[in-house]
């Protein structure tokens, strides 16, 4: 009907325009064009918005943005209590759909049309390289390739090669406890130690490099990444309100991100170049070697054009380093910092972990991954840390590749979809007293087994679930259990107890605090663990 009327209108207008002698008719024509345009806009708007998930009202142009009064994940959690498990909110010109129920997140994220990423300026800057911000065929192939490479380097729950992953991690853990031991119970900022140790695990896996915390290259490299995260927050605002792009501050932030990316890419490229020089197909040392081998194989098999969707191999390697480094460092470091905060706040729970370690591992060696099944309380403590202080409270934003429905609501193409993990982990209907830190909620009634409910989802769910979850779990266990096996953690005299209000960014991290690490009669780091680690690290990995 509407199409027919618009057709009639167009014919009539054409007729009038031909008869240019009549200016009154021209104005009438323009008026009708305007009305038709408004009508078609309203029609499209009504068709998509009549069935959107419910949500709060916002202001014109700005949407709900001026009404945000607290950290974004907390604001959205409060809205989810009011509007339900699927709700929508307009931030500037962007429609956001928030999922705050684990079943709804699972239902959406198992479907292909929810597996895209938002099309914003940052995404354009990355130009389809890497893994986190890629989509479609490129993303699928990269995910498969990286998953297989990570398994090859031992990122699996059991089986051959796992000890190699453990050795990479233990190498850093032992260095860290060695450094802490030299402080002889003086107050330290554990965060800065963890920063370089956790970075080194991922750097060793990606590019066989490790840094000392005072290495100027490392300091520059991490400060560029930190800056990038901060600047990203500034440019993200312009993603919601495009008019902000006209402000000089936005241009400055955007250009700075570009400059930083260029400098970091140069640094990554120097590592790729060194790898190419010393490359040996019979000794694949790390993920970068894995990529170089894949590029060579593709050349020999005549499929170079198809590899990375025809994109540049060097740029893909650079962005993979960037993506894996940013996804795998801050998250693990933040979780370990929170674990320290809870160990300080709950000294009797810290003591219970230490008793369990003493009785299962004994005082003669450090904990290993093989001990994990026999340490239910230690594992439950870490799981409770990941629940109570969800490191990535908003998950990573997805976007829809086409208009679809969810729970009876219309979700238009290009909608940003947020999996609100924080709301799931703090839901009073799923967890008794969710504010209370209580590792026992992850234990069976007799306390001998770890029980993980399906609504515990720190790594997300579905097609884009965290690619590094196996590595992350191994790191969290080995760092945390070894630190507590070696030291008693206490608050420096006169210091105030770190509180549970975090600093919200891409992750939520604790405010900075200091801790004293008092040795627990393993004076020197255990020699046998160090020897095994060194032997394992010196074994070459086979090419595949
Ligand atoms: C405590 C540690 C970690 C937590 C809590 C965590 C959590 C998450 C979450 C919530 C997502 C988003 C899933 C989604 O988009 O729906 C994610 C994605 C991802 N994570 Fe992790 N992560 C951790 C450690 C790691 C590590 C160590 C690595 C690297 C080895 C890693 C690599 C990735 C990658 C590559 C993605 C993007 C996957 C994709 O887009 O297909 N993560 N992670």
mmCIF file of N, CA and C and ligand atoms in Angstrom, residues 109 117 131-134 139 143 146 150 202 205 323-324 327-329 331-332 335 386 391-392 395-398 419 421 457-461 463-469 471-472 475-476, ligand 1:
data_model
loop_
_atom_site.group_PDB
_atom_site.id
_atom_site.type_symbol
_atom_site.label_atom_id
_atom_site.label_comp_id
_atom_site.label_asym_id
_atom_site.label_seq_id
_atom_site.Cartn_x
_atom_site.Cartn_y
_atom_site.Cartn_z
ATOM 1 N N UNK A 109 24.613 -16.685 21.680
ATOM 2 C CA UNK A 109 25.991 -16.792 21.198
ATOM 3 C C UNK A 109 26.333 -18.135 20.557
ATOM 4 N N UNK A 117 31.449 -8.522 15.326
ATOM 5 C CA UNK A 117 31.915 -7.467 16.240
ATOM 6 C C UNK A 117 31.389 -6.121 15.746
ATOM 7 N N UNK A 131 42.425 -11.442 15.441
ATOM 8 C CA UNK A 131 41.360 -12.427 15.727
ATOM 9 C C UNK A 131 40.189 -11.784 16.453
ATOM 10 N N UNK A 132 40.485 -10.935 17.457
ATOM 11 C CA UNK A 132 39.393 -10.427 18.315
ATOM 12 C C UNK A 132 38.401 -9.589 17.513
ATOM 13 N N UNK A 133 38.907 -8.778 16.571
ATOM 14 C CA UNK A 133 38.018 -7.889 15.819
ATOM 15 C C UNK A 133 37.804 -8.336 14.385
ATOM 16 N N UNK A 134 37.969 -9.627 14.146
ATOM 17 C CA UNK A 134 37.696 -10.125 12.798
ATOM 18 C C UNK A 134 36.337 -10.826 12.790
ATOM 19 N N UNK A 139 37.817 -14.815 10.498
ATOM 20 C CA UNK A 139 37.770 -15.115 11.928
ATOM 21 C C UNK A 139 37.727 -16.631 12.171
ATOM 22 N N UNK A 143 40.622 -18.629 14.107
ATOM 23 C CA UNK A 143 40.259 -19.255 15.372
ATOM 24 C C UNK A 143 40.662 -20.736 15.348
ATOM 25 N N UNK A 146 44.586 -20.933 15.408
ATOM 26 C CA UNK A 146 45.172 -20.608 16.716
ATOM 27 C C UNK A 146 44.829 -21.670 17.763
ATOM 28 N N UNK A 150 47.623 -23.561 19.769
ATOM 29 C CA UNK A 150 47.681 -23.496 21.238
ATOM 30 C C UNK A 150 47.701 -24.903 21.820
ATOM 31 N N UNK A 202 52.946 -15.042 28.056
ATOM 32 C CA UNK A 202 52.329 -14.928 26.725
ATOM 33 C C UNK A 202 53.396 -14.589 25.676
ATOM 34 N N UNK A 205 55.170 -17.752 24.728
ATOM 35 C CA UNK A 205 54.343 -18.593 23.871
ATOM 36 C C UNK A 205 54.238 -18.022 22.445
ATOM 37 N N UNK A 323 46.708 -8.889 19.687
ATOM 38 C CA UNK A 323 45.438 -9.397 20.223
ATOM 39 C C UNK A 323 45.674 -10.375 21.376
ATOM 40 N N UNK A 324 46.571 -11.315 21.161
ATOM 41 C CA UNK A 324 46.791 -12.342 22.190
ATOM 42 C C UNK A 324 47.416 -11.698 23.426
ATOM 43 N N UNK A 327 44.637 -9.651 25.185
ATOM 44 C CA UNK A 327 43.583 -10.496 25.778
ATOM 45 C C UNK A 327 44.131 -11.330 26.939
ATOM 46 N N UNK A 328 45.415 -11.690 26.870
ATOM 47 C CA UNK A 328 45.924 -12.678 27.820
ATOM 48 C C UNK A 328 46.762 -12.131 28.964
ATOM 49 N N UNK A 329 46.956 -10.807 29.022
ATOM 50 C CA UNK A 329 47.819 -10.278 30.088
ATOM 51 C C UNK A 329 46.994 -9.625 31.191
ATOM 52 N N UNK A 331 43.847 -9.583 31.851
ATOM 53 C CA UNK A 331 42.825 -10.434 32.461
ATOM 54 C C UNK A 331 43.417 -11.317 33.574
ATOM 55 N N UNK A 332 44.549 -11.966 33.259
ATOM 56 C CA UNK A 332 45.147 -12.889 34.235
ATOM 57 C C UNK A 332 45.747 -12.097 35.401
ATOM 58 N N UNK A 335 42.993 -10.824 37.721
ATOM 59 C CA UNK A 335 42.397 -11.885 38.544
ATOM 60 C C UNK A 335 43.347 -12.261 39.691
ATOM 61 N N UNK A 386 37.047 -15.466 40.650
ATOM 62 C CA UNK A 386 36.592 -15.140 39.287
ATOM 63 C C UNK A 386 35.107 -14.816 39.226
ATOM 64 N N UNK A 391 36.577 -10.418 36.093
ATOM 65 C CA UNK A 391 37.599 -9.545 35.489
ATOM 66 C C UNK A 391 37.079 -8.820 34.247
ATOM 67 N N UNK A 392 36.238 -9.501 33.453
ATOM 68 C CA UNK A 392 35.700 -8.862 32.237
ATOM 69 C C UNK A 392 34.179 -8.795 32.404
ATOM 70 N N UNK A 395 31.964 -8.790 29.322
ATOM 71 C CA UNK A 395 32.402 -9.674 28.245
ATOM 72 C C UNK A 395 33.038 -8.845 27.137
ATOM 73 N N UNK A 396 32.900 -9.287 25.905
ATOM 74 C CA UNK A 396 33.350 -8.494 24.763
ATOM 75 C C UNK A 396 32.117 -8.300 23.879
ATOM 76 N N UNK A 397 31.906 -7.050 23.440
ATOM 77 C CA UNK A 397 30.661 -6.758 22.719
ATOM 78 C C UNK A 397 30.590 -7.512 21.383
ATOM 79 N N UNK A 398 29.442 -8.135 21.145
ATOM 80 C CA UNK A 398 29.174 -8.796 19.860
ATOM 81 C C UNK A 398 28.288 -7.863 19.028
ATOM 82 N N UNK A 419 27.150 -9.253 26.567
ATOM 83 C CA UNK A 419 26.863 -10.332 27.518
ATOM 84 C C UNK A 419 27.256 -9.847 28.912
ATOM 85 N N UNK A 421 28.201 -10.441 32.013
ATOM 86 C CA UNK A 421 28.660 -11.539 32.878
ATOM 87 C C UNK A 421 28.555 -11.132 34.354
ATOM 88 N N UNK A 457 30.372 -18.253 34.202
ATOM 89 C CA UNK A 457 30.828 -18.088 32.811
ATOM 90 C C UNK A 457 31.903 -16.981 32.670
ATOM 91 N N UNK A 458 32.990 -17.048 33.441
ATOM 92 C CA UNK A 458 33.974 -15.952 33.368
ATOM 93 C C UNK A 458 34.629 -15.816 31.998
ATOM 94 N N UNK A 459 34.655 -16.907 31.202
ATOM 95 C CA UNK A 459 35.315 -16.856 29.891
ATOM 96 C C UNK A 459 34.310 -16.651 28.753
ATOM 97 N N UNK A 460 33.081 -16.285 29.090
ATOM 98 C CA UNK A 460 32.055 -16.156 28.067
ATOM 99 C C UNK A 460 31.570 -17.538 27.642
ATOM 100 N N UNK A 461 30.707 -17.582 26.632
ATOM 101 C CA UNK A 461 30.190 -18.863 26.121
ATOM 102 C C UNK A 461 29.997 -18.742 24.611
ATOM 103 N N UNK A 463 30.275 -19.383 20.382
ATOM 104 C CA UNK A 463 31.254 -19.447 19.295
ATOM 105 C C UNK A 463 32.512 -18.635 19.556
ATOM 106 N N UNK A 464 32.377 -17.521 20.309
ATOM 107 C CA UNK A 464 33.552 -16.674 20.518
ATOM 108 C C UNK A 464 34.084 -16.797 21.945
ATOM 109 N N UNK A 465 33.791 -17.924 22.607
ATOM 110 C CA UNK A 465 34.279 -18.127 23.979
ATOM 111 C C UNK A 465 35.797 -17.933 23.998
ATOM 112 N N UNK A 466 36.313 -17.495 25.155
ATOM 113 C CA UNK A 466 37.745 -17.193 25.288
ATOM 114 C C UNK A 466 38.618 -18.299 24.682
ATOM 115 N N UNK A 467 39.591 -17.880 23.901
ATOM 116 C CA UNK A 467 40.468 -18.841 23.230
ATOM 117 C C UNK A 467 41.607 -19.285 24.161
ATOM 118 N N UNK A 468 41.803 -18.528 25.245
ATOM 119 C CA UNK A 468 42.954 -18.829 26.110
ATOM 120 C C UNK A 468 42.547 -19.384 27.462
ATOM 121 N N UNK A 469 41.326 -19.955 27.564
ATOM 122 C CA UNK A 469 40.847 -20.351 28.900
ATOM 123 C C UNK A 469 41.732 -21.425 29.553
ATOM 124 N N UNK A 471 44.982 -21.956 29.124
ATOM 125 C CA UNK A 471 46.213 -21.308 29.588
ATOM 126 C C UNK A 471 45.909 -20.462 30.830
ATOM 127 N N UNK A 472 44.810 -19.702 30.766
ATOM 128 C CA UNK A 472 44.468 -18.815 31.882
ATOM 129 C C UNK A 472 44.276 -19.611 33.172
ATOM 130 N N UNK A 475 47.589 -20.783 34.484
ATOM 131 C CA UNK A 475 48.370 -19.677 35.055
ATOM 132 C C UNK A 475 47.825 -19.289 36.429
ATOM 133 N N UNK A 476 46.499 -19.151 36.499
ATOM 134 C CA UNK A 476 45.898 -18.708 37.763
ATOM 135 C C UNK A 476 46.249 -19.686 38.872
HETATM 136 C C1 LIG B 1 41.381 -14.790 33.635
HETATM 137 C C2 LIG B 1 41.700 -14.748 32.378
HETATM 138 C C3 LIG B 1 40.767 -14.514 31.219
HETATM 139 C C4 LIG B 1 39.441 -14.171 31.207
HETATM 140 C C5 LIG B 1 38.525 -13.915 32.407
HETATM 141 C C6 LIG B 1 39.037 -14.081 29.817
HETATM 142 C C7 LIG B 1 37.749 -13.778 29.404
HETATM 143 C C8 LIG B 1 37.383 -13.642 28.071
HETATM 144 C C9 LIG B 1 36.069 -13.243 27.628
HETATM 145 C C10 LIG B 1 34.879 -12.946 28.538
HETATM 146 C C11 LIG B 1 36.098 -13.189 26.265
HETATM 147 C C12 LIG B 1 34.972 -12.741 25.337
HETATM 148 C C13 LIG B 1 34.164 -13.864 24.777
HETATM 149 C C14 LIG B 1 33.107 -13.322 23.823
HETATM 150 O O1 LIG B 1 33.415 -12.510 22.938
HETATM 151 O O2 LIG B 1 31.945 -13.696 23.988
HETATM 152 C C15 LIG B 1 37.437 -13.555 25.840
HETATM 153 C C16 LIG B 1 37.840 -13.626 24.526
HETATM 154 C C17 LIG B 1 39.127 -13.940 24.136
HETATM 155 N N1 LIG B 1 40.172 -14.321 24.954
HETATM 156 FE FE1 LIG B 1 40.123 -14.440 26.970
HETATM 157 N N2 LIG B 1 40.109 -14.360 29.022
HETATM 158 C C18 LIG B 1 41.197 -14.647 29.836
HETATM 159 C C19 LIG B 1 42.462 -15.012 29.429
HETATM 160 C C20 LIG B 1 42.887 -15.153 28.121
HETATM 161 C C21 LIG B 1 44.193 -15.589 27.706
HETATM 162 C C22 LIG B 1 45.328 -16.010 28.638
HETATM 163 C C23 LIG B 1 44.218 -15.531 26.331
HETATM 164 C C24 LIG B 1 45.339 -15.863 25.365
HETATM 165 C C25 LIG B 1 46.123 -16.862 25.389
HETATM 166 C C26 LIG B 1 42.910 -15.095 25.895
HETATM 167 C C27 LIG B 1 42.537 -14.937 24.583
HETATM 168 C C28 LIG B 1 41.278 -14.547 24.161
HETATM 169 C C29 LIG B 1 40.940 -14.302 22.760
HETATM 170 C C30 LIG B 1 41.888 -14.427 21.566
HETATM 171 C C31 LIG B 1 39.591 -13.931 22.745
HETATM 172 C C32 LIG B 1 38.756 -13.542 21.514
HETATM 173 C C33 LIG B 1 38.080 -14.773 20.932
HETATM 174 C C34 LIG B 1 37.294 -14.439 19.662
HETATM 175 O O3 LIG B 1 36.989 -13.277 19.406
HETATM 176 O O4 LIG B 1 36.970 -15.399 18.939
HETATM 177 N N3 LIG B 1 42.123 -14.876 27.009
HETATM 178 N N4 LIG B 1 38.197 -13.833 26.952
#
